[in-house]
CSV table of C-alpha atoms in Angstrom, one decimal:
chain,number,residue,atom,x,y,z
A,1,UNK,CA,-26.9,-10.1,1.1
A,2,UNK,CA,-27.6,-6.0,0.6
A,3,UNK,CA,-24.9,-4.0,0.9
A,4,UNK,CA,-25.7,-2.3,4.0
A,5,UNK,CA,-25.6,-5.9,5.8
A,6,UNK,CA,-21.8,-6.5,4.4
A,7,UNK,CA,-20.5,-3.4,5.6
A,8,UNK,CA,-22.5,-4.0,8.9
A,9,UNK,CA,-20.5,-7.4,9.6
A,10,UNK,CA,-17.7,-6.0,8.1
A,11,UNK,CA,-18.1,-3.0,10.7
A,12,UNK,CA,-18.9,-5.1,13.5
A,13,UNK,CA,-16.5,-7.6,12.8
A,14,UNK,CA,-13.4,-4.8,13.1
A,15,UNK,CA,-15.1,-3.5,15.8
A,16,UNK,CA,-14.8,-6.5,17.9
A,17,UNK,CA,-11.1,-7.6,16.5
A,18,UNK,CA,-9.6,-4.3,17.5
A,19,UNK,CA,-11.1,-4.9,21.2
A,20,UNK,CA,-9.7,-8.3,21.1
A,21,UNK,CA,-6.1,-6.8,19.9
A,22,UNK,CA,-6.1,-3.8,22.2
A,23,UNK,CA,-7.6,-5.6,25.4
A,24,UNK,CA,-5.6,-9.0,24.9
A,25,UNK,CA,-2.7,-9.5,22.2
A,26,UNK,CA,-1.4,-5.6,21.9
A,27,UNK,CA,0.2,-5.5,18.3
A,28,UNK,CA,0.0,-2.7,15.7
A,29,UNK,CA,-4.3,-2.7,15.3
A,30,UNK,CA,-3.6,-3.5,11.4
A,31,UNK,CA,-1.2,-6.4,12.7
A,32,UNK,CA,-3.7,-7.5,14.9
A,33,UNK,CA,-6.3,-7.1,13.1
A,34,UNK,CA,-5.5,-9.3,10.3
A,35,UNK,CA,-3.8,-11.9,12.6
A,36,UNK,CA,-7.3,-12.6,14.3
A,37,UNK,CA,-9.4,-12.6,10.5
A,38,UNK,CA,-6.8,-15.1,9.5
A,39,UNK,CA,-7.6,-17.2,12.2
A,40,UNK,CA,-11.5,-16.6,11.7
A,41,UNK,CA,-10.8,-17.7,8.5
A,42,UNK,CA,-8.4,-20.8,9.4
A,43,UNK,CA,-11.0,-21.4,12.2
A,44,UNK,CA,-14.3,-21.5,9.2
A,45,UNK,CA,-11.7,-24.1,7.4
A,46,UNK,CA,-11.4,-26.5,10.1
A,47,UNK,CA,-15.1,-26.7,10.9
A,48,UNK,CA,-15.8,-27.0,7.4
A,49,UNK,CA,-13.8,-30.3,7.8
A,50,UNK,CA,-15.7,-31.5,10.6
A,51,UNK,CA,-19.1,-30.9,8.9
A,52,UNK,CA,-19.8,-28.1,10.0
A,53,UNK,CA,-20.6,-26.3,6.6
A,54,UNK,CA,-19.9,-22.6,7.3
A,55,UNK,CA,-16.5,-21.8,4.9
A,56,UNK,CA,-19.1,-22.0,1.7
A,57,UNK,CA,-21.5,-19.5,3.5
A,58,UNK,CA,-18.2,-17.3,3.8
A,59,UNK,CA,-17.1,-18.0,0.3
A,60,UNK,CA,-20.4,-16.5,-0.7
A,61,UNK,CA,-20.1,-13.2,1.5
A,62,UNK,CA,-16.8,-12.6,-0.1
A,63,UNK,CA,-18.3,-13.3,-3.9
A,64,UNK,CA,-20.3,-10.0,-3.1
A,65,UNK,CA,-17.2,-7.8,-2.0
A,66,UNK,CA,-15.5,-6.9,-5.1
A,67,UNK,CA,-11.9,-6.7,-3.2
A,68,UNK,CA,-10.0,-5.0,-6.4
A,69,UNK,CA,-12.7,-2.3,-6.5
A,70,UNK,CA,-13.0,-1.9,-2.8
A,71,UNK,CA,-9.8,-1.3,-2.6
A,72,UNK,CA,-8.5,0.6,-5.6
A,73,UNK,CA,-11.9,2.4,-5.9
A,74,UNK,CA,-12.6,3.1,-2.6
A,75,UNK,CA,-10.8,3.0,0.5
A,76,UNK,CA,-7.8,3.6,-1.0
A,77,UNK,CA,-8.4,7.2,-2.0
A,78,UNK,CA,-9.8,8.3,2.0
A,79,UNK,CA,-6.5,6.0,3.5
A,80,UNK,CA,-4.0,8.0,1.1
A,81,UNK,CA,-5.2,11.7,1.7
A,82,UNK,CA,-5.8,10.9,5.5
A,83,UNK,CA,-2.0,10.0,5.4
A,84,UNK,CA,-1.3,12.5,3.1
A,85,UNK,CA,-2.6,14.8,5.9
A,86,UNK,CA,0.6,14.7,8.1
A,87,UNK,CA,3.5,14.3,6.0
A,88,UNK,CA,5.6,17.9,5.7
A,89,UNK,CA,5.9,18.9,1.8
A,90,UNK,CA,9.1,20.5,2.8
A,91,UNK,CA,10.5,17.5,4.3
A,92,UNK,CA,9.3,15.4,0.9
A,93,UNK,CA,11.2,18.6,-1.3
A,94,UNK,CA,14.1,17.9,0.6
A,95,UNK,CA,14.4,14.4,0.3
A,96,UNK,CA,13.1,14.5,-3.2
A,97,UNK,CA,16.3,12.6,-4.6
A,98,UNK,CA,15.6,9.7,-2.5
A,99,UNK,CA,11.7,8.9,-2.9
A,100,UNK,CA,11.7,9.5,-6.8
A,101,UNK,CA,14.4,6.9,-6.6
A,102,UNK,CA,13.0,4.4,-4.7
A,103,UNK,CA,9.5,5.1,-6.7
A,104,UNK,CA,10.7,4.3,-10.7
A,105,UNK,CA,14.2,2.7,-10.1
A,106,UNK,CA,13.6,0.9,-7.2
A,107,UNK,CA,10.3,-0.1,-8.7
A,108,UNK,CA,12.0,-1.1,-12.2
A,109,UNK,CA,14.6,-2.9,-10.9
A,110,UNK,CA,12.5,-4.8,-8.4
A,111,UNK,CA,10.4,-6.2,-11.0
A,112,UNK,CA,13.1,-7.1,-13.2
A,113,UNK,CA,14.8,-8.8,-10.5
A,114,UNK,CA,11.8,-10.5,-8.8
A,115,UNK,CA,10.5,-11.6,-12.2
A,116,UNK,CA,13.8,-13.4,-13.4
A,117,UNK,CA,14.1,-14.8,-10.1
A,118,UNK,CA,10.9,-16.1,-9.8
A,119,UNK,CA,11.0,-17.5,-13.3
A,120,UNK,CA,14.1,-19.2,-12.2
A,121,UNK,CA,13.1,-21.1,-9.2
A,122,UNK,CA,9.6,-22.0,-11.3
A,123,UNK,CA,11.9,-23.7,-13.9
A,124,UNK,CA,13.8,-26.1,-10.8
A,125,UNK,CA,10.5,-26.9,-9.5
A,126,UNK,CA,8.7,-28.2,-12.6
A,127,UNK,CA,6.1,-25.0,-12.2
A,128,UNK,CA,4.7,-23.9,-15.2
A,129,UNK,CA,4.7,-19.8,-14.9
A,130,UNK,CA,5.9,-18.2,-17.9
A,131,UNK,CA,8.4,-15.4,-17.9
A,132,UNK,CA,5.9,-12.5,-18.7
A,133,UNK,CA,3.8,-13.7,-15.7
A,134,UNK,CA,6.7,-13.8,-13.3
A,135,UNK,CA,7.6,-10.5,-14.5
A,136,UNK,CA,3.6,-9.3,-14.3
A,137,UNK,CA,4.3,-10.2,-10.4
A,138,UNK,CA,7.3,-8.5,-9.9
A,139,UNK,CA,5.5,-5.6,-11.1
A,140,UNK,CA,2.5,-6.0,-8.9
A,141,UNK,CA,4.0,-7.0,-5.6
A,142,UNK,CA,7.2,-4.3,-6.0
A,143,UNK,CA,5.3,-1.4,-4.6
A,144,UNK,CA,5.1,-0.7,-0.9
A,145,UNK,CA,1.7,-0.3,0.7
A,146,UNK,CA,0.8,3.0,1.3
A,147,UNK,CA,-1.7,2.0,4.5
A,148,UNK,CA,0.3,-0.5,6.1
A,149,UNK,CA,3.3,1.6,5.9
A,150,UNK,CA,2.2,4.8,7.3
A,151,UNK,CA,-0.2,2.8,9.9
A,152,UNK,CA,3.1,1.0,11.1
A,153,UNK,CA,5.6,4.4,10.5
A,154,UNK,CA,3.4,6.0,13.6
A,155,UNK,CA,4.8,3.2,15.9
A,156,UNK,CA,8.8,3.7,15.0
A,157,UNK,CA,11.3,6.1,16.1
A,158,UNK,CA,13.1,6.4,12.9
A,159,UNK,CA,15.3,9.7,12.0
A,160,UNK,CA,13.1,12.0,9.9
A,161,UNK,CA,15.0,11.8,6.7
A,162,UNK,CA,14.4,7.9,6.8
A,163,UNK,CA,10.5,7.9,8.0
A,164,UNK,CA,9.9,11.0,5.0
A,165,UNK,CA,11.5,8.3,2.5
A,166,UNK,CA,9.4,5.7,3.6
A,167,UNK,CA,6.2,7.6,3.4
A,168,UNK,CA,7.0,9.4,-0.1
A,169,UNK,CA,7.9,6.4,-1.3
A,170,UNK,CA,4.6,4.6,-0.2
A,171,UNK,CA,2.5,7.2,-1.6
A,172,UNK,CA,3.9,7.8,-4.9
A,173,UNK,CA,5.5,4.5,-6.5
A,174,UNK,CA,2.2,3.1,-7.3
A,175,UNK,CA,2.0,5.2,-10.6
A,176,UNK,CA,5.2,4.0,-11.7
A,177,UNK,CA,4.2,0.2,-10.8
A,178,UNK,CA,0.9,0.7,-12.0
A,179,UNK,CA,2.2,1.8,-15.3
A,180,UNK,CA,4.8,-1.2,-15.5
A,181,UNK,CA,2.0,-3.6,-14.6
A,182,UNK,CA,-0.6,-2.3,-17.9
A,183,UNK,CA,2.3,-2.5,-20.0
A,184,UNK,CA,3.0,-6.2,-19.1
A,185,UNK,CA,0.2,-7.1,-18.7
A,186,UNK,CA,-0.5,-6.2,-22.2
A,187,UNK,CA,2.2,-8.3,-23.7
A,188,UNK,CA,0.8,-11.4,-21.5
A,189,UNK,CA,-2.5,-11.0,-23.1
A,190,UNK,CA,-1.3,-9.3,-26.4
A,191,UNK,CA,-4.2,-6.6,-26.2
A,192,UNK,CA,-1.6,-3.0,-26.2
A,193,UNK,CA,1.1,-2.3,-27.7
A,194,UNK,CA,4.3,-1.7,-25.0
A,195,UNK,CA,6.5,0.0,-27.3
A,196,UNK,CA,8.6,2.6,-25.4
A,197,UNK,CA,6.9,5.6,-26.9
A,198,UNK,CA,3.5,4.0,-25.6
A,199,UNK,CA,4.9,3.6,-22.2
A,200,UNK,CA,6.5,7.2,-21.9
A,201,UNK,CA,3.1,8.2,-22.5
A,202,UNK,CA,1.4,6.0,-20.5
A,203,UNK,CA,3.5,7.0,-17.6
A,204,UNK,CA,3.2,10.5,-18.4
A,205,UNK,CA,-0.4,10.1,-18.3
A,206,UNK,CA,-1.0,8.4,-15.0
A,207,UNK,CA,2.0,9.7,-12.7
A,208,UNK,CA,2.9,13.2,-14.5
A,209,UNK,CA,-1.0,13.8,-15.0
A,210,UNK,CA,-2.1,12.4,-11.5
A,211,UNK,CA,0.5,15.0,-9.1
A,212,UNK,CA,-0.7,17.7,-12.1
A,213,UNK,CA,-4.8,16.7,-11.6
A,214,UNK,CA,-3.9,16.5,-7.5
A,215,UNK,CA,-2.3,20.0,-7.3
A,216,UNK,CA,-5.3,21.3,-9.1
A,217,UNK,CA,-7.9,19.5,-7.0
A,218,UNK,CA,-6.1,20.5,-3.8
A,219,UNK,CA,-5.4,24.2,-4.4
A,220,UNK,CA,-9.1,24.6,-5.5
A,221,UNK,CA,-10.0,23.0,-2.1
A,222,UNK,CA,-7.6,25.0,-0.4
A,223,UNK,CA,-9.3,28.1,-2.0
A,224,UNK,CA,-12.9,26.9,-1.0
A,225,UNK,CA,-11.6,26.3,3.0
A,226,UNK,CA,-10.1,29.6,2.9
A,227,UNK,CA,-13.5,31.8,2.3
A,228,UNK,CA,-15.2,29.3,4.6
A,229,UNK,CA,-15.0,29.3,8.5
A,230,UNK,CA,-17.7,26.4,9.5
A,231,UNK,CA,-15.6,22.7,10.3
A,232,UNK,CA,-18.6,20.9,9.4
A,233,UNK,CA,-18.6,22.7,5.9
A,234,UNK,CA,-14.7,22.1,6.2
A,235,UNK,CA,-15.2,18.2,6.3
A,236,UNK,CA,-17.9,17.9,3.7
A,237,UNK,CA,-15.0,19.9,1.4
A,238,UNK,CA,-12.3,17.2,1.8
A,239,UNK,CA,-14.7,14.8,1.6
A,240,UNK,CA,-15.6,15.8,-2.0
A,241,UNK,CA,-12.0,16.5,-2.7
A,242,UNK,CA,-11.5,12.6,-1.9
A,243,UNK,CA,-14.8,11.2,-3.6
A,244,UNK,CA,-15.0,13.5,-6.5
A,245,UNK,CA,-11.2,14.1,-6.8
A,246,UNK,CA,-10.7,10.2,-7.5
A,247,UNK,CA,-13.4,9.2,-9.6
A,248,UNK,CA,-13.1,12.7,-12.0
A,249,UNK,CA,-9.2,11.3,-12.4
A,250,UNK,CA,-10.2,8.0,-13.3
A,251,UNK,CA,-11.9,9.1,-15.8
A,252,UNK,CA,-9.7,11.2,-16.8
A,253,UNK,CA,-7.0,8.5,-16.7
A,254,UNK,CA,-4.7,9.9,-14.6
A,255,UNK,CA,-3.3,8.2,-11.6
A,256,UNK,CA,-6.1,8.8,-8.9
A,257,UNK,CA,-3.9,7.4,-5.9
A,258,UNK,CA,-1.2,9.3,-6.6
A,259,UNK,CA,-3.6,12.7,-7.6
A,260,UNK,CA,-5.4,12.0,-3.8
A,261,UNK,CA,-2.0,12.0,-2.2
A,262,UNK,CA,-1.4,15.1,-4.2
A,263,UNK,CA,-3.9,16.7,-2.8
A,264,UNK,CA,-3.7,15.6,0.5
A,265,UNK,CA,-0.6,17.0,0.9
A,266,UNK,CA,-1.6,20.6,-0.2
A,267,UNK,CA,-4.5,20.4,1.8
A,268,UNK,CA,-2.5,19.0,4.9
A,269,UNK,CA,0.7,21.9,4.3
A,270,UNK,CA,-1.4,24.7,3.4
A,271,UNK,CA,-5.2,24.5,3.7
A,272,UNK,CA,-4.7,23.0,7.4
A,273,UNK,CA,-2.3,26.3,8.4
A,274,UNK,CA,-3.6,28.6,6.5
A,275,UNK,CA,-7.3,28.4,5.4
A,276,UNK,CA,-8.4,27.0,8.8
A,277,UNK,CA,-9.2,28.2,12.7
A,278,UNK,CA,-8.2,26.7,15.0
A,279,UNK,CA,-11.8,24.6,15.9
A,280,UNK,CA,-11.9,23.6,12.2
A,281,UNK,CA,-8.0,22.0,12.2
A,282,UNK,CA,-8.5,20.3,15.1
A,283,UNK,CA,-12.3,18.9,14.4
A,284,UNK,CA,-11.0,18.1,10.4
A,285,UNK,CA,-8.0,16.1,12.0
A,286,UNK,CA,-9.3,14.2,14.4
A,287,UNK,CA,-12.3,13.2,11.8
A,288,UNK,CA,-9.8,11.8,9.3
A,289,UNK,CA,-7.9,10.3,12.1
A,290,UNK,CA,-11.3,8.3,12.6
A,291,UNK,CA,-11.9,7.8,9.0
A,292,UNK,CA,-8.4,6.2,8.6
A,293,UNK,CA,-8.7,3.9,11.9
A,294,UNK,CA,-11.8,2.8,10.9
A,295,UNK,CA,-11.1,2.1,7.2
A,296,UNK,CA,-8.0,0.5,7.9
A,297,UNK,CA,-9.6,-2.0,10.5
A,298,UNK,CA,-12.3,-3.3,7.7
A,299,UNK,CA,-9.5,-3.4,4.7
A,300,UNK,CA,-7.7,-5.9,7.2
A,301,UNK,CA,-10.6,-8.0,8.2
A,302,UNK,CA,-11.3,-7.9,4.7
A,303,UNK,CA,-7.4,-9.4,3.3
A,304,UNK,CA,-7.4,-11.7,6.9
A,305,UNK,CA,-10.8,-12.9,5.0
A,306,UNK,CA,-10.0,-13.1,1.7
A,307,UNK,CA,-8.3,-16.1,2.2
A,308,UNK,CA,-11.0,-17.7,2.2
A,309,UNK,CA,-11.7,-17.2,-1.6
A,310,UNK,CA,-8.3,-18.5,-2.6
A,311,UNK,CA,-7.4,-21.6,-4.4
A,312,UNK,CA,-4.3,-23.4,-2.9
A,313,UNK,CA,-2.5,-26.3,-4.2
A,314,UNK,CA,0.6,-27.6,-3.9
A,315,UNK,CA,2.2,-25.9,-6.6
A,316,UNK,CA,0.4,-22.8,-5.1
A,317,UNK,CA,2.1,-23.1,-1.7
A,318,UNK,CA,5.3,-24.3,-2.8
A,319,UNK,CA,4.8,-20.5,-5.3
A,320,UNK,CA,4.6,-18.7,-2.1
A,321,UNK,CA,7.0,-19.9,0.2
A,322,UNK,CA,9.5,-19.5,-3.1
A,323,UNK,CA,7.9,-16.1,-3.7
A,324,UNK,CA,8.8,-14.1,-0.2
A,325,UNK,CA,12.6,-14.2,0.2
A,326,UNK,CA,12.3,-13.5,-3.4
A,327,UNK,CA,10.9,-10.3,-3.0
A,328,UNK,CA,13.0,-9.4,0.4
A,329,UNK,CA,16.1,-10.0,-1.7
A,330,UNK,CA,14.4,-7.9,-4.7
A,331,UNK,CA,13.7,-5.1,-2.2
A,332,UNK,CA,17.5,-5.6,-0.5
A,333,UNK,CA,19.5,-5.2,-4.1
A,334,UNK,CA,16.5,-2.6,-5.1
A,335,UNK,CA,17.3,-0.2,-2.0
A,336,UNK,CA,21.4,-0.9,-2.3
A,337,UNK,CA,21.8,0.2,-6.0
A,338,UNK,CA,21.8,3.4,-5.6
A,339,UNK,CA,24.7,3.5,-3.1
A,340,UNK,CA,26.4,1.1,-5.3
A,341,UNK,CA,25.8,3.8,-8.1
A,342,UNK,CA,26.3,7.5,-6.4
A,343,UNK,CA,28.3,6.3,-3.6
A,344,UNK,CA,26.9,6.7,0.4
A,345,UNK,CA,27.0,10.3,0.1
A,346,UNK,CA,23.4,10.7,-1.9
A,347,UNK,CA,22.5,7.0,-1.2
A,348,UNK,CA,22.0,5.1,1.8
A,349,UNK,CA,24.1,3.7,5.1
A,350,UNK,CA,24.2,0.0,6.2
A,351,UNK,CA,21.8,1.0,8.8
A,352,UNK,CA,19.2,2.4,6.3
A,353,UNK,CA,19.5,0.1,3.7
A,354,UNK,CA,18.3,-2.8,6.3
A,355,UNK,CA,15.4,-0.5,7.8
A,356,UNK,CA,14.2,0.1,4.0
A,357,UNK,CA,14.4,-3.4,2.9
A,358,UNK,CA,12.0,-4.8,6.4
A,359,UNK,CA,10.1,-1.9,6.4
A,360,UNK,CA,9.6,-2.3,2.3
A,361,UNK,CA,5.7,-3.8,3.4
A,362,UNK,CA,3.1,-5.5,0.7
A,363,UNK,CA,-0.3,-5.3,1.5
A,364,UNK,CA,-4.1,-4.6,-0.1
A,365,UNK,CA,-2.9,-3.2,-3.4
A,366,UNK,CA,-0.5,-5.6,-4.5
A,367,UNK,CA,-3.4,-8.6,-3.7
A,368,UNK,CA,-6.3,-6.3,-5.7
A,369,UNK,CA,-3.7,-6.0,-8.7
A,370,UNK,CA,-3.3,-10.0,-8.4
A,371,UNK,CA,-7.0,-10.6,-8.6
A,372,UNK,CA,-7.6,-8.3,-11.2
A,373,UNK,CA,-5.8,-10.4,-13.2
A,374,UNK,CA,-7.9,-11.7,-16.4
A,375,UNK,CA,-9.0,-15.4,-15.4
A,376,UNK,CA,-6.8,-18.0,-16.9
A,377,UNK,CA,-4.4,-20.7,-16.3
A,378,UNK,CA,-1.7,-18.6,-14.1
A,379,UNK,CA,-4.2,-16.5,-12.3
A,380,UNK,CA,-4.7,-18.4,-9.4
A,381,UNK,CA,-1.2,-19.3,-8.8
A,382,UNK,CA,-0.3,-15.2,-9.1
A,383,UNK,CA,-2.8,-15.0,-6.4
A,384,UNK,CA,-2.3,-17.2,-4.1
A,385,UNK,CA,1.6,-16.1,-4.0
A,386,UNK,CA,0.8,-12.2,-3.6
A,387,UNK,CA,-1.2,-13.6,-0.6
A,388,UNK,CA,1.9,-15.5,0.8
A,389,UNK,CA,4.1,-12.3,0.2
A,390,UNK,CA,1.3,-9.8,1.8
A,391,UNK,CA,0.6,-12.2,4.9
A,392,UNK,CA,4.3,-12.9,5.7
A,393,UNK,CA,4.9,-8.9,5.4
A,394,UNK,CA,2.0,-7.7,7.5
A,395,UNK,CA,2.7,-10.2,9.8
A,396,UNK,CA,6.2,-10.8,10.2
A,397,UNK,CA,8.2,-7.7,8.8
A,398,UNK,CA,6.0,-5.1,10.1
A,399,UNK,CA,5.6,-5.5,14.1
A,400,UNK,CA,9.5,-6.8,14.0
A,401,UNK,CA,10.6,-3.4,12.6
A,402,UNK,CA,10.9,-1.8,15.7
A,403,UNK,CA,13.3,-4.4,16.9
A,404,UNK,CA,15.8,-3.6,14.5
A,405,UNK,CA,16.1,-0.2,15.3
A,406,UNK,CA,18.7,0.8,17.6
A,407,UNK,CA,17.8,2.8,21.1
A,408,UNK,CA,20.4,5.9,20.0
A,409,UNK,CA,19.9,7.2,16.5
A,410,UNK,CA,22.1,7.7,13.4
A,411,UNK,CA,23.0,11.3,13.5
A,412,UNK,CA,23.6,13.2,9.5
A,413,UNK,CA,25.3,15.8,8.0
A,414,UNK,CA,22.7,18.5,6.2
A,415,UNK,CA,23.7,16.7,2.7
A,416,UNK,CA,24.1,13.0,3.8
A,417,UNK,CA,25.3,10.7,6.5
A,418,UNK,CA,27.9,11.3,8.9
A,419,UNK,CA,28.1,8.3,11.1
A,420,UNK,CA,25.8,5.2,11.6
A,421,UNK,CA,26.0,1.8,13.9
């Protein structure tokens, strides 16, 4: 199959799922989206079982969509600097404290937790998964998903400090859990070395270089829309900024996701206010608006579908169901250690601490981390639980967040809370 017939079905079949969702079930369009390929998927199963041979014709489709490059390679980078796009640098300054924490030592601690956990459990069910690989998937599924956060954040009334928090953290812990992930994934397979001076420089290569590489690529685009004043030039400029901006800091080695977001956020805070007329902001906004709905419909047609290519077993099942109130509990104690450490003042209320643990959502990264996983006798079970943890938080946790949020707001002081329910 060519690759312009791929993305034609793939087009299509978004096309038609968001109708379906819109006209008839009414969830979040990534919720519903991914609910209905499921089903597909579930639906190609069962017919396969009554002879009707169509799940092997699938299975082959999917063989020819490389999901960890499609994802990390390419609609990652347009999904980040599109949601990049709206979030207020000032607002991220200001709750600075807060996001770096819940990107390195919420990140760190989830892994640890989640891995010993998870190793735990393995060892009372008779489940052979090493330590090292239990902590390899604490690493990969302890990041949140930046577009499945920010796609669900634009359906919750949140207070602004907490929906900033959210966001920041989204965009920026996957160069700390990308960093965590090498280095572990290193000592599974015994190729690097993760001594701590190789790590400091590893992270200071991906995360320090990456917000460096971003700055850099977005205050040169900013300087090109400034001495420009055509939209359609505008667009093509972001465009490049996106294309070129992530594959020059791949190959630089820097963190590309986190150098996009980078970008996207100068561009979004200064180039949108300041470099633009009023036709260009408007016409440059709405197109990335489009870009990201349409891009986000296809990259959850494509994880509804990806079951599909997944071995499950027992052992594999049993993994996952194990696997997800794991992970909440990781994300609970992860988000709660700093208040235990600082006190409420600089951490979080009762009130936040539950919103950030539910609204702590898994999606397309942590799955193309699991499959790019070398191909040996843990892989598949790795898989098959990232799928478990993804599904139940795309499908559960995200259109129930709204529900816990109460219909008067927590009101705070300038420098922390005052009162909460």
């Amino acid at each position: 199959m060519t690759t312009f017939n791929i993305l034609a079905l793939l087009i299509t079949l978004a096309a038609v799922f968001s109708f379906l969702n819109h006209r008839y079930i009414g969830l979040p369009n990534a919720v519903g989206v991914m609910l209905i390929a499921l089903l597909m998927s579930l639906g190609i199963v069962a017919l396969d079982g009554l002879g009707l041979d169509y799940e092997e014709q699938a299975r082959t489709l999917l063989q020819h969509i490389d999901f960890n490059r499609t994802v990390l390679h390419g609609l990652l980078s347009f999904m980040l600097f599109a949601g990049a796009l709206n979030i207020s640098s000032k607002d991220l300054v200001k709750e600075k404290w807060g996001i770096s924490q819940l990107a390195t030592i919420g990140i760190l601690s989830s892994t640890l937790i989640v891995g010993l956990l998870l190793w735990s459990a393995m060892q009372l069910l008779n489940i052979d998964l090493p330590l090292i690989y239990c902590l390899l998937f604490g690493a990969l599924i302890s990041p949140t998903d930046a577009v499945v956060v920010l796609s669900v954040l634009r359906s919750m009334r949140i207070s602004k400090r907490l929906e900033t928090r959210i966001a920041g953290e989204s965009l920026f812990n996957d160069g700390v859990a990308l960093v965590v992930f090498l280095a572990l994934l290193g000592l599974a397979t015994g190729r690097t070395d993760a001594s701590p001076h190789e790590l400091l420089k590893l992270f200071a290569l991906e995360a320090i270089g990456g917000l460096i590489f971003g700055w850099a690529a977005g205050w040169l685009g900013y300087v090109m829309l400034k001495s420009n004043d055509n939209y359609q030039i505008d667009v093509l400029i972001t465009l490049a900024l996106v294309m070129g901006g992530y594959a020059l800091a791949d190959a630089l080695h820097v963190s590309a996701p986190i150098a996009i977001a980078t970008a996207g956020l100068v561009i979004g805070n200064h180039g949108r206010q300041r470099a633009m007329s009023p036709v260009s902001r408007e016409r440059l906004e709405a197109f990335w608006e489009l870009i990201d709905e349409i891009l986000g419909a296809v990259l959850f047609v494509l994880i509804g579908m990806e079951v599909l290519a997944l071995t499950f077993t027992h052992d594999h099942l049993l993994a996952g169901l194990v696997a997800i109130p794991i992970v909440l509990l990781a994300r609970f104690t992860s988000v709660s250690l700093p208040t235990l450490l600082v006190g409420s003042k600089r951490g979080y209320t009762a009130y936040e601490v539950k919103i950030l643990t539910w609204a702590g959502l898994r999606g397309a990264v942590s799955i193309a981390l699991a499959l790019s996983l070398p191909t040996g006798p843990y892989r598949d079970l790795i898989v098959a639980a990232t799928y478990a943890v993804v599904v139940f938080s795309i499908l559960i946790q995200a259109p129930t967040i709204k529900h816990m949020i109460p219909s008067q707001l927590p009101t705070y002081a300038p420098d922390g809370p005052s009162s909460h329910p």
